[in-house]
């Protein structure tokens, strides 16, 4: 019924299990785990349904200093009166000095680069066009692999 192979196999299995038990016990002793009742009570999670814990704060934090006249804040509302003064004929998009493919454009980087390639790609230098196509290829791969809409 039992031969040498089956006994040898069972013996190895018992050795592995006993080694596993010892490694688990050794882990607890190395980690400094104590099974004293007072330690077990301290390590239990505290669950409360009452008031939140008070936040320790030595002093009121200093207010963040912001520059109110940065370029972005300073230009806010510049084009609001164009309609009133100009008989609503000019759109602020037409007054902005920027490349053609950027005026009035809202979209992500991939859409912007595709728009640039479509509008001025034939007039670009070879190296610039090559770098543009490399970036478009990279962004295609990125958007196809990652993101909410895959």
Short mmCIF file of C-alpha atoms in Angstrom, two decimals:
data_model
loop_
_atom_site.label_atom_id
_atom_site.label_comp_id
_atom_site.label_asym_id
_atom_site.label_seq_id
_atom_site.Cartn_x
_atom_site.Cartn_y
_atom_site.Cartn_z
CA UNK A 1 0.00 0.00 0.00
CA UNK A 2 2.77 2.48 0.93
CA UNK A 3 5.90 2.50 -1.11
CA UNK A 4 9.11 4.51 -0.76
CA UNK A 5 8.00 7.25 -3.13
CA UNK A 6 4.75 8.03 -1.30
CA UNK A 7 6.46 8.07 2.12
CA UNK A 8 9.20 10.33 0.79
CA UNK A 9 6.64 12.70 -0.69
CA UNK A 10 4.65 12.90 2.55
CA UNK A 11 7.82 13.47 4.53
CA UNK A 12 8.82 16.41 2.32
CA UNK A 13 5.35 17.86 2.56
CA UNK A 14 5.41 17.74 6.35
CA UNK A 15 8.82 19.42 6.35
CA UNK A 16 7.53 22.24 4.16
CA UNK A 17 4.47 22.77 6.38
CA UNK A 18 6.52 22.83 9.58
CA UNK A 19 8.95 25.30 7.97
CA UNK A 20 6.00 27.49 6.96
CA UNK A 21 4.63 27.48 10.52
CA UNK A 22 8.01 28.47 11.91
CA UNK A 23 8.41 31.30 9.40
CA UNK A 24 5.00 32.75 10.34
CA UNK A 25 5.82 32.57 14.05
CA UNK A 26 9.25 34.10 13.38
CA UNK A 27 7.59 36.94 11.47
CA UNK A 28 5.42 37.84 14.44
CA UNK A 29 8.34 37.81 16.87
CA UNK A 30 10.51 39.84 14.50
CA UNK A 31 7.72 42.40 14.06
CA UNK A 32 7.45 42.79 17.85
CA UNK A 33 3.91 41.47 18.11
CA UNK A 34 2.86 40.67 21.64
CA UNK A 35 -0.21 38.68 22.59
CA UNK A 36 -0.55 40.24 26.05
CA UNK A 37 -4.21 41.26 26.75
CA UNK A 38 -3.35 44.95 27.27
CA UNK A 39 -1.57 45.10 23.91
CA UNK A 40 -4.48 43.48 22.14
CA UNK A 41 -6.87 46.08 23.58
CA UNK A 42 -4.66 48.97 22.46
CA UNK A 43 -4.27 47.65 18.94
CA UNK A 44 -8.03 47.25 18.39
CA UNK A 45 -9.62 49.81 16.11
CA UNK A 46 -11.52 52.57 17.83
CA UNK A 47 -14.97 53.02 16.33
CA UNK A 48 -16.93 56.07 17.32
CA UNK A 49 -20.25 57.47 16.20
CA UNK A 50 -19.80 60.72 18.10
CA UNK A 51 -18.03 63.97 17.35
CA UNK A 52 -14.98 63.99 15.07
CA UNK A 53 -11.54 64.21 16.63
CA UNK A 54 -10.23 67.72 17.16
CA UNK A 55 -7.48 68.78 14.81
CA UNK A 56 -4.34 69.85 16.62
CA UNK A 57 -3.34 73.30 15.44
CA UNK A 58 -0.73 75.44 17.19
CA UNK A 59 -1.48 78.64 15.28
CA UNK A 60 -3.76 79.93 12.57
CA UNK A 61 -2.06 79.35 9.21
CA UNK A 62 -0.79 82.45 7.43
CA UNK A 63 -2.87 83.65 4.51
CA UNK A 64 -1.53 82.78 1.08
CA UNK A 65 -0.16 85.87 -0.64
CA UNK A 66 -1.44 86.15 -4.21
CA UNK A 67 -0.40 88.60 -6.87
CA UNK A 68 -3.59 90.29 -8.04
CA UNK A 69 -1.97 91.76 -11.14
CA UNK A 70 -0.56 88.73 -12.91
CA UNK A 71 -0.89 88.79 -16.68
CA UNK A 72 -3.88 86.45 -16.62
CA UNK A 73 -5.73 88.39 -13.91
CA UNK A 74 -4.82 91.75 -15.40
CA UNK A 75 -6.27 90.81 -18.80
CA UNK A 76 -9.53 89.47 -17.35
CA UNK A 77 -12.54 91.19 -18.94
CA UNK A 78 -10.50 93.17 -21.48
CA UNK A 79 -12.76 92.25 -24.39
CA UNK A 80 -16.07 92.62 -22.53
CA UNK A 81 -16.82 96.08 -23.91
CA UNK A 82 -16.12 95.28 -27.58
CA UNK A 83 -19.75 94.50 -28.24
CA UNK A 84 -20.95 97.68 -26.57
CA UNK A 85 -18.41 100.00 -28.20
CA UNK A 86 -18.05 98.22 -31.53
CA UNK A 87 -21.68 97.56 -32.42
CA UNK A 88 -21.23 93.79 -31.81
CA UNK A 89 -19.41 93.40 -35.14
CA UNK A 90 -16.10 92.04 -33.80
CA UNK A 91 -15.70 88.86 -31.83
CA UNK A 92 -12.90 88.77 -29.24
CA UNK A 93 -11.51 85.74 -31.08
CA UNK A 94 -10.76 87.99 -34.07
CA UNK A 95 -8.79 90.49 -31.96
CA UNK A 96 -6.49 87.94 -30.30
CA UNK A 97 -3.00 87.82 -31.80
CA UNK A 98 -2.23 84.11 -32.11
CA UNK A 99 -1.55 81.40 -34.70
CA UNK A 100 -4.49 80.62 -36.98
CA UNK A 101 -5.02 77.08 -35.71
CA UNK A 102 -5.30 78.32 -32.10
CA UNK A 103 -7.79 81.16 -32.39
CA UNK A 104 -11.03 80.23 -30.68
CA UNK A 105 -9.99 76.57 -30.39
CA UNK A 106 -11.06 74.42 -27.45
CA UNK A 107 -9.74 70.90 -27.27
CA UNK A 108 -6.96 68.64 -26.08
CA UNK A 109 -3.38 68.44 -27.35
CA UNK A 110 -4.09 65.72 -29.91
CA UNK A 111 -6.97 67.67 -31.46
CA UNK A 112 -4.84 70.83 -31.52
CA UNK A 113 -1.94 69.10 -33.29
CA UNK A 114 -4.24 67.47 -35.86
CA UNK A 115 -5.77 70.88 -36.53
CA UNK A 116 -2.31 72.43 -36.91
CA UNK A 117 -1.22 69.68 -39.33
CA UNK A 118 -4.37 70.15 -41.39
CA UNK A 119 -4.05 73.94 -41.56
CA UNK A 120 -0.31 74.60 -41.92
CA UNK A 121 1.26 71.16 -42.33
CA UNK A 122 2.12 71.63 -46.02
CA UNK A 123 4.07 74.83 -45.23
CA UNK A 124 6.08 73.41 -42.30
CA UNK A 125 9.77 72.56 -42.37
CA UNK A 126 10.59 68.86 -42.73
CA UNK A 127 11.97 68.37 -39.21
CA UNK A 128 9.09 70.28 -37.58
CA UNK A 129 6.50 68.28 -39.53
CA UNK A 130 8.26 65.02 -38.65
CA UNK A 131 8.26 65.92 -34.92
CA UNK A 132 4.59 66.93 -35.18
CA UNK A 133 3.66 63.58 -36.74
CA UNK A 134 5.68 61.72 -34.09
CA UNK A 135 3.82 63.56 -31.34
CA UNK A 136 0.44 62.86 -32.98
CA UNK A 137 1.33 59.15 -33.23
CA UNK A 138 2.37 59.04 -29.59
CA UNK A 139 -0.84 60.76 -28.47
CA UNK A 140 -2.97 58.41 -30.60
CA UNK A 141 -1.35 55.42 -28.90
CA UNK A 142 -1.69 57.03 -25.47
CA UNK A 143 -5.38 57.87 -25.85
CA UNK A 144 -6.16 54.42 -27.28
CA UNK A 145 -4.47 52.65 -24.36
CA UNK A 146 -5.41 54.79 -21.39
CA UNK A 147 -8.34 56.92 -20.32
CA UNK A 148 -12.02 56.76 -19.66
CA UNK A 149 -13.14 56.29 -23.27
CA UNK A 150 -11.29 53.23 -24.63
#
